[in-house]
CSV table of C-alpha atoms and ligand atoms in Angstrom, one decimal:
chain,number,residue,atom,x,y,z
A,1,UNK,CA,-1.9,28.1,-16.4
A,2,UNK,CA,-4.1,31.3,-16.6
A,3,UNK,CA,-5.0,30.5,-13.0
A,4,UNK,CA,-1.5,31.5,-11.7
A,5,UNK,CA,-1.7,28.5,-9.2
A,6,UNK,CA,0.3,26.2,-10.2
A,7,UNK,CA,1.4,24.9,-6.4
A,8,UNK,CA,-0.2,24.8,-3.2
A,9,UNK,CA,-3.7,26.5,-4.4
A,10,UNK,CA,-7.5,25.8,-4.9
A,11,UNK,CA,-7.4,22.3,-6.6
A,12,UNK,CA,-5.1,20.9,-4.0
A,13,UNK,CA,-7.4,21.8,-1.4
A,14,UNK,CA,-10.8,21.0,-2.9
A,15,UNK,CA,-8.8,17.2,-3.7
A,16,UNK,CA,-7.6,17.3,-0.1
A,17,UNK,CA,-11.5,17.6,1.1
A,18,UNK,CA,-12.9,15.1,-1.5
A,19,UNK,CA,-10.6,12.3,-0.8
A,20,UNK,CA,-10.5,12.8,3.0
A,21,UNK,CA,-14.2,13.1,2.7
A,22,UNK,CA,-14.1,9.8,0.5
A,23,UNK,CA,-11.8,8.0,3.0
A,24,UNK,CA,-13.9,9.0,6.0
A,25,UNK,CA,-10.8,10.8,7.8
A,26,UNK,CA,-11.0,14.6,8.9
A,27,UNK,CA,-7.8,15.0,7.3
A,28,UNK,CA,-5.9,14.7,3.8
A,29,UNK,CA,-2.6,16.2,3.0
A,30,UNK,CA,-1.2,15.9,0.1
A,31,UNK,CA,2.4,15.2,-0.5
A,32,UNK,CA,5.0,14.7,-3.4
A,33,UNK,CA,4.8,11.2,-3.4
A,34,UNK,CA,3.6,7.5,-1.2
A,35,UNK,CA,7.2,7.6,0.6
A,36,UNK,CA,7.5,11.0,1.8
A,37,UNK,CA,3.4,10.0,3.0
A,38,UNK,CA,4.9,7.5,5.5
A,39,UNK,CA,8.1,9.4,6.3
A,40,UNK,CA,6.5,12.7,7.0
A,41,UNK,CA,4.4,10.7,9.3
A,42,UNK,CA,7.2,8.6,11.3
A,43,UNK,CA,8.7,12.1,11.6
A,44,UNK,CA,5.6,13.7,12.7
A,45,UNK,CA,5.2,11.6,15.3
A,46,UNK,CA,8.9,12.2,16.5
A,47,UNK,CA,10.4,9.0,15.4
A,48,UNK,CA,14.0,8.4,14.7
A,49,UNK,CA,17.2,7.2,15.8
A,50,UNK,CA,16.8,4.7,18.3
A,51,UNK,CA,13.2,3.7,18.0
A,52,UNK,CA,11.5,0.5,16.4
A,53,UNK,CA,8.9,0.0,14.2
A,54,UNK,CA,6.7,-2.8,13.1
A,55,UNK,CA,7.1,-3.4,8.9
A,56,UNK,CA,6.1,-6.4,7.2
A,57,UNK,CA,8.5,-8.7,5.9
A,58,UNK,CA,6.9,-9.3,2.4
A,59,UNK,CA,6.6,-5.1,1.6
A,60,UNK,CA,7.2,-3.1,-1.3
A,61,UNK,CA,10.6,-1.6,0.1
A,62,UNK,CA,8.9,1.9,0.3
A,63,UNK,CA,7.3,1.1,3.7
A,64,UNK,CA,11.3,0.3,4.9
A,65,UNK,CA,12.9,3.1,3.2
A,66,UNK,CA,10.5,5.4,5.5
A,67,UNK,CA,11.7,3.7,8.4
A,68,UNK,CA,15.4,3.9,7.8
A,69,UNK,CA,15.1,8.0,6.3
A,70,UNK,CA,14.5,9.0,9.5
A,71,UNK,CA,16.8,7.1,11.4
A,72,UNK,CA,14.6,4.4,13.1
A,73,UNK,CA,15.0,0.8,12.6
A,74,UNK,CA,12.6,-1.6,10.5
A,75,UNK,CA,11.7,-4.7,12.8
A,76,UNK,CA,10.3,-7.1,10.0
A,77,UNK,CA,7.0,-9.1,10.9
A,78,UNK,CA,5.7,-12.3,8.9
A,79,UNK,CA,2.7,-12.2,7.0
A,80,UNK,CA,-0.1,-14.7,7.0
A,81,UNK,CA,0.1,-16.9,4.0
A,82,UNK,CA,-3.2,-16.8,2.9
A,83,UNK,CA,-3.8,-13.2,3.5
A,84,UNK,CA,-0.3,-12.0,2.3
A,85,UNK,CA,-0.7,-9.6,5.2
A,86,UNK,CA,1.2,-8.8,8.3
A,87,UNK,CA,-0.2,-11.9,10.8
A,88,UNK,CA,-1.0,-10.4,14.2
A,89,UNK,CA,-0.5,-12.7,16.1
A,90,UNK,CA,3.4,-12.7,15.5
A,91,UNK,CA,3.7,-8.9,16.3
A,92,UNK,CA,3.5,-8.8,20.1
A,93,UNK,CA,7.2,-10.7,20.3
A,94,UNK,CA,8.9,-8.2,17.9
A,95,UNK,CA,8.0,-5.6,20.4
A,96,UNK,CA,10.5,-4.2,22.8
A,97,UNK,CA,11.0,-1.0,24.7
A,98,UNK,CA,12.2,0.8,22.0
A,99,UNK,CA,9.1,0.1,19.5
A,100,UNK,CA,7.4,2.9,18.4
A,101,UNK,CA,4.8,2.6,15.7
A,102,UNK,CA,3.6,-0.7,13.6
A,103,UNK,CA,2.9,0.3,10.1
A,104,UNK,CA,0.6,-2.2,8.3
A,105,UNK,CA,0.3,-2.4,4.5
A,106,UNK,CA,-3.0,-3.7,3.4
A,107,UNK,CA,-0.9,-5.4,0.5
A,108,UNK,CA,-2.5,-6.0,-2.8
A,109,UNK,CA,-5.1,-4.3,-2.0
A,110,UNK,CA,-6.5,-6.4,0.5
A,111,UNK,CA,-7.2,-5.1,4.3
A,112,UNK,CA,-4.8,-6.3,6.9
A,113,UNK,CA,-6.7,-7.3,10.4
A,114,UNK,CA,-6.6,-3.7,11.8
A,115,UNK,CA,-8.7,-4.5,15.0
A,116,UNK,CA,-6.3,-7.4,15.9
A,117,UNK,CA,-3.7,-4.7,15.4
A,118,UNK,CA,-5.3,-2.0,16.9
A,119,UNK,CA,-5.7,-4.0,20.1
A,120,UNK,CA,-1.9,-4.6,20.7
A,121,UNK,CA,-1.1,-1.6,19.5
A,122,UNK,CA,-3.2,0.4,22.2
A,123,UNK,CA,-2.1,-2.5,24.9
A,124,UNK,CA,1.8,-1.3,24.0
A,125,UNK,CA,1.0,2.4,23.3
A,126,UNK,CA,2.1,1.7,20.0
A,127,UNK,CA,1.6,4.5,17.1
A,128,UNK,CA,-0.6,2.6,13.8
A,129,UNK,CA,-0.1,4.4,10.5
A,130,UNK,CA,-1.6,2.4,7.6
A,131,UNK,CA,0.7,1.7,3.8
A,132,UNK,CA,-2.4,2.2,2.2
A,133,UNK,CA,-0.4,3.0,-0.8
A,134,UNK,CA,-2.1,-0.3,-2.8
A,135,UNK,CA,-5.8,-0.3,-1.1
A,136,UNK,CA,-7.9,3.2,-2.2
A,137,UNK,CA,-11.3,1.9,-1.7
A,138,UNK,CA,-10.7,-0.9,0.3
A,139,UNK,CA,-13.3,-1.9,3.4
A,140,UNK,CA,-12.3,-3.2,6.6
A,141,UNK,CA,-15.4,-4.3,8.7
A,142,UNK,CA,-17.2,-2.1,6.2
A,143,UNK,CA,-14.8,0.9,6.6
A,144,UNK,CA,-12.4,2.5,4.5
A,145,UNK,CA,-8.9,1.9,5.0
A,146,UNK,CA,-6.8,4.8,5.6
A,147,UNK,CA,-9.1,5.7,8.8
A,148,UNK,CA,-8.5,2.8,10.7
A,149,UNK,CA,-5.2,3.7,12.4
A,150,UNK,CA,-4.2,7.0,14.1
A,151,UNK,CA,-2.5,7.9,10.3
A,152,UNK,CA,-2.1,6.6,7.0
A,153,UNK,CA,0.1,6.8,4.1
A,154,UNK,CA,-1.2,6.3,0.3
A,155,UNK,CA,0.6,6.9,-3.0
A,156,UNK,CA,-0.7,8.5,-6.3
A,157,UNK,CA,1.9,6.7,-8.7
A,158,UNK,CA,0.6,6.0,-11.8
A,159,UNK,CA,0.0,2.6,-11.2
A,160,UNK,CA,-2.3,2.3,-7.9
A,161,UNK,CA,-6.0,2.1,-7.7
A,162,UNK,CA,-6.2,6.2,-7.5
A,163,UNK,CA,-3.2,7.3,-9.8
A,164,UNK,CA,-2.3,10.7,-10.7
A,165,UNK,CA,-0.7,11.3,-14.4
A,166,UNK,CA,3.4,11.8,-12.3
A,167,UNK,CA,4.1,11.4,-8.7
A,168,UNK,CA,2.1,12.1,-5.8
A,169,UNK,CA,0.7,11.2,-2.3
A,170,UNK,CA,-1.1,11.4,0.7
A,171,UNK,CA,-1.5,11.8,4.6
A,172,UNK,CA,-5.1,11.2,5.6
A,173,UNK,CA,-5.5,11.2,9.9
A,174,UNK,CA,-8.4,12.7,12.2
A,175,UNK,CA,-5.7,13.8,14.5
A,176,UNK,CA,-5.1,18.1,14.1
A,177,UNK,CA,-2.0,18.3,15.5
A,178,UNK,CA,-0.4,15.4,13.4
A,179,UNK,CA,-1.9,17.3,10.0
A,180,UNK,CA,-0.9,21.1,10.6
A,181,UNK,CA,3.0,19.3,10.8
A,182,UNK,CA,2.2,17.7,7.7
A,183,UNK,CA,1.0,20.5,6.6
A,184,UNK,CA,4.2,22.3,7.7
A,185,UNK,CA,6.6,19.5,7.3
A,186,UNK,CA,6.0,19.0,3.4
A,187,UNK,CA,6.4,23.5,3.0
A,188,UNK,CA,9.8,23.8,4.0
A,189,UNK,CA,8.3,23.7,7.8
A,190,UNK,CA,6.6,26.6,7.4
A,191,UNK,CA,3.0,27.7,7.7
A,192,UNK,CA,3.4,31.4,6.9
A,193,UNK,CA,5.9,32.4,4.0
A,194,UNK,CA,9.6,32.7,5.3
A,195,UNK,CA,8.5,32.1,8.7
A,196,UNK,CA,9.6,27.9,9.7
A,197,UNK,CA,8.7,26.4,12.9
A,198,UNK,CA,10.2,23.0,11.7
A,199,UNK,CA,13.2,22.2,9.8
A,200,UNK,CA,10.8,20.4,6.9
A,201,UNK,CA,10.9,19.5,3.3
A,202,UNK,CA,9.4,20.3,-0.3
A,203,UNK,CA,7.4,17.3,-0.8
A,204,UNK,CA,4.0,18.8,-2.4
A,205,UNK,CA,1.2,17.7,-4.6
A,206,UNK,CA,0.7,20.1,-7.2
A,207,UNK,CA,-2.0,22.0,-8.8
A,208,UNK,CA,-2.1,19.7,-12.2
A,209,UNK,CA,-1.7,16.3,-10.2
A,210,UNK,CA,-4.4,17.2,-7.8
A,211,UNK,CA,-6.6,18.6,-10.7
A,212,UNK,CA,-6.2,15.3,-12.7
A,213,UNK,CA,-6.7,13.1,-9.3
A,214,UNK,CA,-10.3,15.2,-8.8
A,215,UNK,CA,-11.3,13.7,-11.7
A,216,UNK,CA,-10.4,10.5,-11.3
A,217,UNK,CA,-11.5,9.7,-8.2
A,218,UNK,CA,-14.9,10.2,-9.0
A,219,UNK,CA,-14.4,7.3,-11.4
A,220,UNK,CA,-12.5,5.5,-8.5
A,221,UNK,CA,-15.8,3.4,-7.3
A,222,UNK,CA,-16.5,1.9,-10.5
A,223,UNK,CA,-13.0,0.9,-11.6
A,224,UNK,CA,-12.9,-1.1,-8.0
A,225,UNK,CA,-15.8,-2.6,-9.1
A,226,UNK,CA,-14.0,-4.0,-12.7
A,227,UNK,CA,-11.3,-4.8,-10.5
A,228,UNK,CA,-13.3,-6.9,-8.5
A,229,UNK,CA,-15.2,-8.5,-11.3
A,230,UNK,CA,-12.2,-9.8,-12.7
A,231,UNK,CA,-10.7,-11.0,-9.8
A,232,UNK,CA,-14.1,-12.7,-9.1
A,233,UNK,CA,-13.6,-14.2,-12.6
A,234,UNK,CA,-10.6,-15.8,-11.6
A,235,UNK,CA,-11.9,-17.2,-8.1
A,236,UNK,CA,-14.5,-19.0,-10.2
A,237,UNK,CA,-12.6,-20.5,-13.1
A,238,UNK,CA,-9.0,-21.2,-11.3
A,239,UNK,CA,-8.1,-24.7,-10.9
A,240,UNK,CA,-7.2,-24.5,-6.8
A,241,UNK,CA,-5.5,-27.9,-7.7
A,242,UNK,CA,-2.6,-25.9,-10.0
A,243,UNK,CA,-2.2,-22.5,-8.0
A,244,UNK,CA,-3.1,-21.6,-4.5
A,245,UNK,CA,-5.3,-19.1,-4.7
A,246,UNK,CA,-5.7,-15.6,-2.5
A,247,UNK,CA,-8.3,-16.0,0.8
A,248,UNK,CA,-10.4,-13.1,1.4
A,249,UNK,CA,-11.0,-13.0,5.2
A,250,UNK,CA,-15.3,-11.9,6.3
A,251,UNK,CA,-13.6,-8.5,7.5
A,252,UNK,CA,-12.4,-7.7,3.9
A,253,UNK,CA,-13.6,-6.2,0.8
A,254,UNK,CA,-10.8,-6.4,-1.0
A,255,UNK,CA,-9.7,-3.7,-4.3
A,256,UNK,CA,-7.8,-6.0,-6.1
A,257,UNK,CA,-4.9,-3.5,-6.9
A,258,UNK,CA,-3.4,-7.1,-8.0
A,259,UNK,CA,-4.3,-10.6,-8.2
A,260,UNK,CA,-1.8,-13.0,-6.5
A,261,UNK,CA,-1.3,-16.4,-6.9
A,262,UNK,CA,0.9,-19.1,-5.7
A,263,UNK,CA,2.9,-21.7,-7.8
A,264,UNK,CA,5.5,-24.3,-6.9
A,265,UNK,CA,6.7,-23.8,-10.6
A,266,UNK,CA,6.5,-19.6,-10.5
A,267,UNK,CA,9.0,-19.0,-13.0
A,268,UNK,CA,8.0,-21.6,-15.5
A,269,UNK,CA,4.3,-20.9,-15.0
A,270,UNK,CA,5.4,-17.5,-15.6
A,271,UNK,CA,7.5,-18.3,-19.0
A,272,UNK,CA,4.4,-20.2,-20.4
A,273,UNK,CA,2.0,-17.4,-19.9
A,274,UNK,CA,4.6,-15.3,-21.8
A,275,UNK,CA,5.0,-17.3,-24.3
A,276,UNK,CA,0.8,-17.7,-25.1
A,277,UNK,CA,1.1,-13.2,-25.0
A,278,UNK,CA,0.5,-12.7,-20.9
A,279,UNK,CA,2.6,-10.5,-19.5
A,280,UNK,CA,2.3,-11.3,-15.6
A,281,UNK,CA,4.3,-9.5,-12.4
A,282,UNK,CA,6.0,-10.5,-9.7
A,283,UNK,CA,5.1,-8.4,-6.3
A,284,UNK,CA,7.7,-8.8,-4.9
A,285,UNK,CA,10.9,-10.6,-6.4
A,286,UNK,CA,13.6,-9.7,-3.6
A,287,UNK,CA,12.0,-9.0,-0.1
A,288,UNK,CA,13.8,-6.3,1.6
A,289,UNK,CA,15.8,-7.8,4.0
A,290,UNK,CA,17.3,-9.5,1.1
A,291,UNK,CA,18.3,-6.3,-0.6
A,292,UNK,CA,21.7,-5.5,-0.8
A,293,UNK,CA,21.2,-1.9,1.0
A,294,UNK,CA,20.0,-3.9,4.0
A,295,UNK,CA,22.7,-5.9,4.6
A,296,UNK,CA,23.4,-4.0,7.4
A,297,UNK,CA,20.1,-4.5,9.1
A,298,UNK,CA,20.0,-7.4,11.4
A,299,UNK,CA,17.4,-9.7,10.5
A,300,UNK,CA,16.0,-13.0,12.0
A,301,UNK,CA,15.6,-15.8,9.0
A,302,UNK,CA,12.4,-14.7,7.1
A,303,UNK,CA,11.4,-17.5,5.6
A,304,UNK,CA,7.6,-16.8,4.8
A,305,UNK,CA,8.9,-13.3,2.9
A,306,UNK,CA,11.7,-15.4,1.0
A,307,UNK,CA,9.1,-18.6,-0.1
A,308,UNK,CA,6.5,-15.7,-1.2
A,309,UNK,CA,9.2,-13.6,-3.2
A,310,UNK,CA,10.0,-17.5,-5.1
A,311,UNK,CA,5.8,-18.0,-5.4
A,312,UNK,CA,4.1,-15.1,-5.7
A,313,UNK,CA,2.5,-14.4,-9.6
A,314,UNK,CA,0.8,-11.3,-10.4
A,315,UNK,CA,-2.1,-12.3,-13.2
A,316,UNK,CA,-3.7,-9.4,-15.6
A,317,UNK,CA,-5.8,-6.8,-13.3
A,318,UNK,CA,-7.6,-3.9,-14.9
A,319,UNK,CA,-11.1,-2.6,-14.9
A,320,UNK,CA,-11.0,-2.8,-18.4
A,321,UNK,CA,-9.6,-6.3,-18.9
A,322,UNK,CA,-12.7,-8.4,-20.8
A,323,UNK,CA,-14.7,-11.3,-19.2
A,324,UNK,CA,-13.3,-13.5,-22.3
A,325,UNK,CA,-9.5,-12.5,-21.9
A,326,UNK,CA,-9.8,-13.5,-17.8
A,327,UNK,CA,-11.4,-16.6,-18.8
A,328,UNK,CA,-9.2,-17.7,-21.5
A,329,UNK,CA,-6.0,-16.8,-18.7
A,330,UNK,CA,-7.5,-18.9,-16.3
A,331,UNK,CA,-7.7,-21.6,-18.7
A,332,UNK,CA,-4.2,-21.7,-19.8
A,333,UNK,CA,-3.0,-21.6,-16.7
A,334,UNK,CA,-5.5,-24.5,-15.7
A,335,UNK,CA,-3.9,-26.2,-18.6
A,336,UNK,CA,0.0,-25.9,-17.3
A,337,UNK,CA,1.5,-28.9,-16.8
A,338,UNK,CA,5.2,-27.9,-14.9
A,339,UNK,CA,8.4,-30.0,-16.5
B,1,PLP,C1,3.7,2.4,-4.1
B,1,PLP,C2,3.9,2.1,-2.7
B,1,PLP,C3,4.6,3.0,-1.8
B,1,PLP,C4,5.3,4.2,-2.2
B,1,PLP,O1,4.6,5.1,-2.9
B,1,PLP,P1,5.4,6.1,-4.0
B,1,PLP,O2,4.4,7.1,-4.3
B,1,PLP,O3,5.8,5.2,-5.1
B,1,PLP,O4,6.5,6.7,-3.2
B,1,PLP,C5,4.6,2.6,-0.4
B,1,PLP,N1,4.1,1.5,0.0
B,1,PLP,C6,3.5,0.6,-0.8
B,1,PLP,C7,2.9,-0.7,-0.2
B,1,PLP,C8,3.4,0.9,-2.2
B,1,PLP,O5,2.8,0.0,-3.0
């Protein structure tokens, strides 16, 4: 407060330089929040009515709602079982002439195949702009995700790897015309007070978020690491036999922003573990072609999204979740018996 700056001043840009330095990328920008990341971007790139682009099927609805804001149309993609992530070999039939961009999330934390991506994006002169909203830290082939596409999108919410103490987000890109429109597009357009080039938005990260994000993300690196012990912790001491457990492909070094099993018997596995004091998730329960909003969205049958939605179990994650508390989980749920 005795600084003055509350919006748009020093901490902003020194967070701006740390995390785009973190993530490898020439460029951060920070926005008000992980949806306005990805539909600044889309925008950016002169998407809208008329054009396609590329979502998974099994997303957190975010990556759609981006897609629909600015008028373009979501063309939903399966994901690969075992990876929960967009499968890339699927993607080259959902394109058309009117495809635009493919945004892959690297769900859960875990990278999707970006070189497999990559390829038939550049074959079909295809924008890639990354959800990295769940994967801060991630590796892909020993890089950092949110560098790997010609943009990305990540979110600050509370709850993600890097969370600020409200709202907030990201653009990261190495591309200098895509970040001065961010810059622009998130300050009412403008890049000199009451002059606007664009017709843009207030979507800002501000002074306090950015301050509190400094901080944290120099305790980002070791809070993957907990992440990873735990989930590590649950590789070894999960019965395969009574949930299917998550694959982590060579190219990945997963962050574990959760830890997702299968079950033929979710909801009652879910109900026991409740009923012994663990609270578990479910990421996600309605995929968003099933939504009501999207009802008017043609969609093909997606099965693979709609068996995941009935499966998928989120167990405990945290970097400060004790060695005895992931083992004595793991045990329980080796010790469900379904009715
Ligand atoms: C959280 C999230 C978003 C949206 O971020 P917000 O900051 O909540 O708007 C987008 N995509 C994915 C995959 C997310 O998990």
């Amino acid at each position: 407060m005795d600084s003055g700056h509350l919006i748009m001043g020093p901490e902003l840009e020194s967070f701006e330089n740390e995390f785009a330095n973190y993530c490898d990328t020439k460029y951060c920008i920070g926005v008000g929040n992980g949806l306005d990341a990805l539909r600044l971007l889309l925008i950016a790139y002169g998407i809208g009515p008329g054009d396609e682009v590329i979502v998974p099927s099994n997303t957190f609805i975010a990556t759609w709602l981006a897609v629909t804001e600015c008028g373009a149309t979501p063309i939903a993609v399966e994901p690969d079982c075992r990876t929960f992530n967009i499968d890339p070999t699927l993607i080259k039939s959902a394109i058309t002439k009117n495809t635009k961009a493919i945004i892959p999330v690297h769900l859960y934390g875990q990278p999707a195949d970006m070189d497999a991506i990559n390829v038939i994006a550049m074959e079909h002169s295809l924008i890639v702009i990354e959800d990295a909203a769940q994967s801060q830290g991630a590796l892909y082939k020993g890089r950092k995700t949110g560098g790997l596409g010609n943009a990305a999108a990540t979110s600050f919410y509370p709850g993600k790897n890097l969370g600020a103490l409200g709202d907030g987000g990201a653009v990261l890109t190495n591309d200098s015309f895509i970040a001065e429109k961010i810059r622009k597009l998130r300050n009412y357009g403008s890049s000199k007070k009451y002059h606007h080039d664009l017709i843009g938005f207030n979507t800002r990260l501000d002074e306090l978020q950015a301050a509190f994000l400094r901080e944290k993300l120099k305790v980002l690196d070791a809070w993957n690491i907990g992440r990873k012990k735990v989930a590590q912790q649950y590789l070894q001491y999960l019965s395969p036999e009574k949930v299917t457990l998550p694959t982590i492909p060579k190219y990945s070094d997963p962050v574990w922003h959760l830890f997702v099993v299968l079950s033929n018997h979710r909801d009652e596995l879910q109900q026991y573990l409740l009923s012994m004091g663990v609270n578990t998730g479910i990421h996600y329960p309605v995929p968003p072609h099933l939504q009501p909003c999207y009802q008017n969205i043609v969609n093909s049958d997606l099965k693979i999204a709609k068996r995941l939605s009935k499966e998928v179990l989120s167990l405990p994650i945290s970097p400060l979740l004790q060695v005895e508390t992931v083992k004595n989980i793991a045990n329980a749920i080796n010790d469900f018996n379904p009715s």
